[in-house]
Amino acid sequence: MPRLIQPSHPQEVEAIIEILGNRAHAAILRHLCQVGPSTTGEILSGIVLDSGKKLTRPSLQHHLEALERAAAVTADHPRGQRHGKRVKYEANIDAVEFEMLPAYVSYLRGK
C-alpha cells in the first residue's frame, strides 16, 4: 500500500494541524467549552468519539498533554505537581480562536 504523502509545512502550521485536525482533540475541546472545567473522569464520561468508542484514560491523558503543550487547554495544577491531585482542565478557546486559527489562515493565504 502506498504511504500517505505528507507535504512539508512550517513548524507552527504542523503543530496547529496536529491539534485542530485530531477528532479526539476536537471532542475534548468541545466538551470543555460546553461543560466548563472538568477532571479526566468527567471528560471520559462526557465524550464519545464519532465511531461510538470511548477514549481510555491513558489515551485521554496523552491528548490532554498535547492540548496543554499547544496552550489549547490549561490545568489548575502545573505539570509535575499533580501527583495525587484532582486536576481540572479548561479549554483555552482564545488561544485557538485568536492565535491558532489566524496563523493557519495566514498560511493558507500564503502570508
PDB file of C-alpha atoms in Angstrom:
ATOM      1  CA  MET A   1       0.000   0.000   0.000  1.00  0.00           C
ATOM      2  CA  PRO A   2       1.344   3.460  -0.810  1.00  0.00           C
ATOM      3  CA  ARG A   3       2.349   5.705   2.054  1.00  0.00           C
ATOM      4  CA  LEU A   4       0.386   8.849   2.710  1.00  0.00           C
ATOM      5  CA  ILE A   5       2.102  11.853   1.203  1.00  0.00           C
ATOM      6  CA  GLN A   6       2.844  14.444   3.851  1.00  0.00           C
ATOM      7  CA  PRO A   7       3.643  17.868   2.448  1.00  0.00           C
ATOM      8  CA  SER A   8       6.154  19.999   4.256  1.00  0.00           C
ATOM      9  CA  HIS A   9       4.628  22.808   6.331  1.00  0.00           C
ATOM     10  CA  PRO A  10       6.207  25.349   8.667  1.00  0.00           C
ATOM     11  CA  GLN A  11       6.617  24.009  12.221  1.00  0.00           C
ATOM     12  CA  GLU A  12       3.877  26.299  13.591  1.00  0.00           C
ATOM     13  CA  VAL A  13       1.401  25.088  10.964  1.00  0.00           C
ATOM     14  CA  GLU A  14       2.280  21.433  11.633  1.00  0.00           C
ATOM     15  CA  ALA A  15       1.508  21.965  15.318  1.00  0.00           C
ATOM     16  CA  ILE A  16      -1.828  23.610  14.513  1.00  0.00           C
ATOM     17  CA  ILE A  17      -2.802  20.782  12.150  1.00  0.00           C
ATOM     18  CA  GLU A  18      -1.868  18.239  14.827  1.00  0.00           C
ATOM     19  CA  ILE A  19      -4.105  19.937  17.392  1.00  0.00           C
ATOM     20  CA  LEU A  20      -7.067  21.006  15.269  1.00  0.00           C
ATOM     21  CA  GLY A  21      -7.023  18.072  12.856  1.00  0.00           C
ATOM     22  CA  ASN A  22      -7.459  15.407  15.530  1.00  0.00           C
ATOM     23  CA  ARG A  23     -11.012  14.180  16.207  1.00  0.00           C
ATOM     24  CA  ALA A  24     -10.280  13.295  19.837  1.00  0.00           C
ATOM     25  CA  HIS A  25      -8.823  16.773  20.421  1.00  0.00           C
ATOM     26  CA  ALA A  26     -11.934  18.321  18.883  1.00  0.00           C
ATOM     27  CA  ALA A  27     -14.210  16.228  21.122  1.00  0.00           C
ATOM     28  CA  ILE A  28     -12.220  17.148  24.237  1.00  0.00           C
ATOM     29  CA  LEU A  29     -12.168  20.865  23.385  1.00  0.00           C
ATOM     30  CA  ARG A  30     -15.890  20.831  22.591  1.00  0.00           C
ATOM     31  CA  HIS A  31     -16.675  19.127  25.898  1.00  0.00           C
ATOM     32  CA  LEU A  32     -14.569  21.617  27.855  1.00  0.00           C
ATOM     33  CA  CYS A  33     -16.136  24.586  26.030  1.00  0.00           C
ATOM     34  CA  GLN A  34     -19.679  23.362  26.624  1.00  0.00           C
ATOM     35  CA  VAL A  35     -19.352  21.952  30.137  1.00  0.00           C
ATOM     36  CA  GLY A  36     -16.515  24.030  31.558  1.00  0.00           C
ATOM     37  CA  PRO A  37     -13.562  22.901  33.667  1.00  0.00           C
ATOM     38  CA  SER A  38     -13.568  19.115  34.042  1.00  0.00           C
ATOM     39  CA  THR A  39     -11.499  16.314  35.517  1.00  0.00           C
ATOM     40  CA  THR A  40     -10.294  13.428  33.375  1.00  0.00           C
ATOM     41  CA  GLY A  41     -13.123  11.275  34.742  1.00  0.00           C
ATOM     42  CA  GLU A  42     -15.710  13.890  33.818  1.00  0.00           C
ATOM     43  CA  ILE A  43     -14.232  14.250  30.341  1.00  0.00           C
ATOM     44  CA  LEU A  44     -14.182  10.471  29.834  1.00  0.00           C
ATOM     45  CA  SER A  45     -17.837  10.143  30.779  1.00  0.00           C
ATOM     46  CA  GLY A  46     -18.839  13.209  28.779  1.00  0.00           C
ATOM     47  CA  ILE A  47     -17.451  12.471  25.328  1.00  0.00           C
ATOM     48  CA  VAL A  48     -18.000   9.774  22.756  1.00  0.00           C
ATOM     49  CA  LEU A  49     -15.995   9.714  19.551  1.00  0.00           C
ATOM     50  CA  ASP A  50     -17.703   9.596  16.146  1.00  0.00           C
ATOM     51  CA  SER A  51     -17.176   5.856  15.958  1.00  0.00           C
ATOM     52  CA  GLY A  52     -19.138   5.385  19.183  1.00  0.00           C
ATOM     53  CA  LYS A  53     -15.981   4.397  21.019  1.00  0.00           C
ATOM     54  CA  LYS A  54     -14.892   5.824  24.348  1.00  0.00           C
ATOM     55  CA  LEU A  55     -11.382   7.070  24.995  1.00  0.00           C
ATOM     56  CA  THR A  56      -9.285   5.183  27.524  1.00  0.00           C
ATOM     57  CA  ARG A  57      -7.794   7.096  30.443  1.00  0.00           C
ATOM     58  CA  PRO A  58      -4.193   6.766  29.113  1.00  0.00           C
ATOM     59  CA  SER A  59      -5.313   7.914  25.662  1.00  0.00           C
ATOM     60  CA  LEU A  60      -7.194  10.878  27.143  1.00  0.00           C
ATOM     61  CA  GLN A  61      -4.146  11.812  29.201  1.00  0.00           C
ATOM     62  CA  HIS A  62      -1.991  11.729  26.057  1.00  0.00           C
ATOM     63  CA  HIS A  63      -4.441  14.016  24.217  1.00  0.00           C
ATOM     64  CA  LEU A  64      -4.721  16.411  27.169  1.00  0.00           C
ATOM     65  CA  GLU A  65      -0.921  16.691  27.360  1.00  0.00           C
ATOM     66  CA  ALA A  66      -0.753  17.543  23.648  1.00  0.00           C
ATOM     67  CA  LEU A  67      -3.528  20.122  24.001  1.00  0.00           C
ATOM     68  CA  GLU A  68      -1.831  21.616  27.045  1.00  0.00           C
ATOM     69  CA  ARG A  69       1.559  21.857  25.285  1.00  0.00           C
ATOM     70  CA  ALA A  70      -0.202  23.754  22.481  1.00  0.00           C
ATOM     71  CA  ALA A  71      -1.879  26.057  25.048  1.00  0.00           C
ATOM     72  CA  ALA A  72      -5.347  24.978  23.841  1.00  0.00           C
ATOM     73  CA  VAL A  73      -6.067  23.596  27.325  1.00  0.00           C
ATOM     74  CA  THR A  74      -4.978  24.765  30.769  1.00  0.00           C
ATOM     75  CA  ALA A  75      -4.952  22.883  34.061  1.00  0.00           C
ATOM     76  CA  ASP A  76      -5.446  24.126  37.601  1.00  0.00           C
ATOM     77  CA  HIS A  77      -2.257  22.364  38.781  1.00  0.00           C
ATOM     78  CA  PRO A  78       1.068  22.683  36.933  1.00  0.00           C
ATOM     79  CA  ARG A  79       2.632  19.621  35.318  1.00  0.00           C
ATOM     80  CA  GLY A  80       4.982  17.869  37.701  1.00  0.00           C
ATOM     81  CA  GLN A  81       2.879  18.863  40.729  1.00  0.00           C
ATOM     82  CA  ARG A  82      -0.232  16.803  40.018  1.00  0.00           C
ATOM     83  CA  HIS A  83       0.506  13.512  41.742  1.00  0.00           C
ATOM     84  CA  GLY A  84      -2.482  12.589  43.882  1.00  0.00           C
ATOM     85  CA  LYS A  85      -4.366  15.748  42.985  1.00  0.00           C
ATOM     86  CA  ARG A  86      -7.713  16.109  41.266  1.00  0.00           C
ATOM     87  CA  VAL A  87      -6.811  18.159  38.204  1.00  0.00           C
ATOM     88  CA  LYS A  88      -9.399  20.220  36.352  1.00  0.00           C
ATOM     89  CA  TYR A  89      -8.770  21.040  32.702  1.00  0.00           C
ATOM     90  CA  GLU A  90     -10.217  24.063  30.921  1.00  0.00           C
ATOM     91  CA  ALA A  91     -10.358  24.952  27.239  1.00  0.00           C
ATOM     92  CA  ASN A  92      -8.312  27.994  26.266  1.00  0.00           C
ATOM     93  CA  ILE A  93     -10.565  28.811  23.343  1.00  0.00           C
ATOM     94  CA  ASP A  94      -8.989  32.252  22.965  1.00  0.00           C
ATOM     95  CA  ALA A  95      -5.673  30.609  22.057  1.00  0.00           C
ATOM     96  CA  VAL A  96      -7.443  28.502  19.446  1.00  0.00           C
ATOM     97  CA  GLU A  97      -9.541  31.348  18.045  1.00  0.00           C
ATOM     98  CA  PHE A  98      -7.095  34.244  18.175  1.00  0.00           C
ATOM     99  CA  GLU A  99      -3.710  32.526  17.766  1.00  0.00           C
ATOM    100  CA  MET A 100      -4.018  29.143  16.059  1.00  0.00           C
ATOM    101  CA  LEU A 101      -6.776  29.859  13.551  1.00  0.00           C
ATOM    102  CA  PRO A 102      -5.360  33.205  12.313  1.00  0.00           C
ATOM    103  CA  ALA A 103      -1.903  31.645  11.911  1.00  0.00           C
ATOM    104  CA  TYR A 104      -3.402  28.767   9.929  1.00  0.00           C
ATOM    105  CA  VAL A 105      -5.490  31.081   7.732  1.00  0.00           C
ATOM    106  CA  SER A 106      -2.438  33.277   7.089  1.00  0.00           C
ATOM    107  CA  TYR A 107      -0.532  30.192   5.978  1.00  0.00           C
ATOM    108  CA  LEU A 108      -3.378  29.166   3.652  1.00  0.00           C
ATOM    109  CA  ARG A 109      -3.382  32.654   2.122  1.00  0.00           C
ATOM    110  CA  GLY A 110       0.354  32.461   1.551  1.00  0.00           C
ATOM    111  CA  LYS A 111       1.308  35.136   4.039  1.00  0.00           C
TER     112      LYS A 111
END
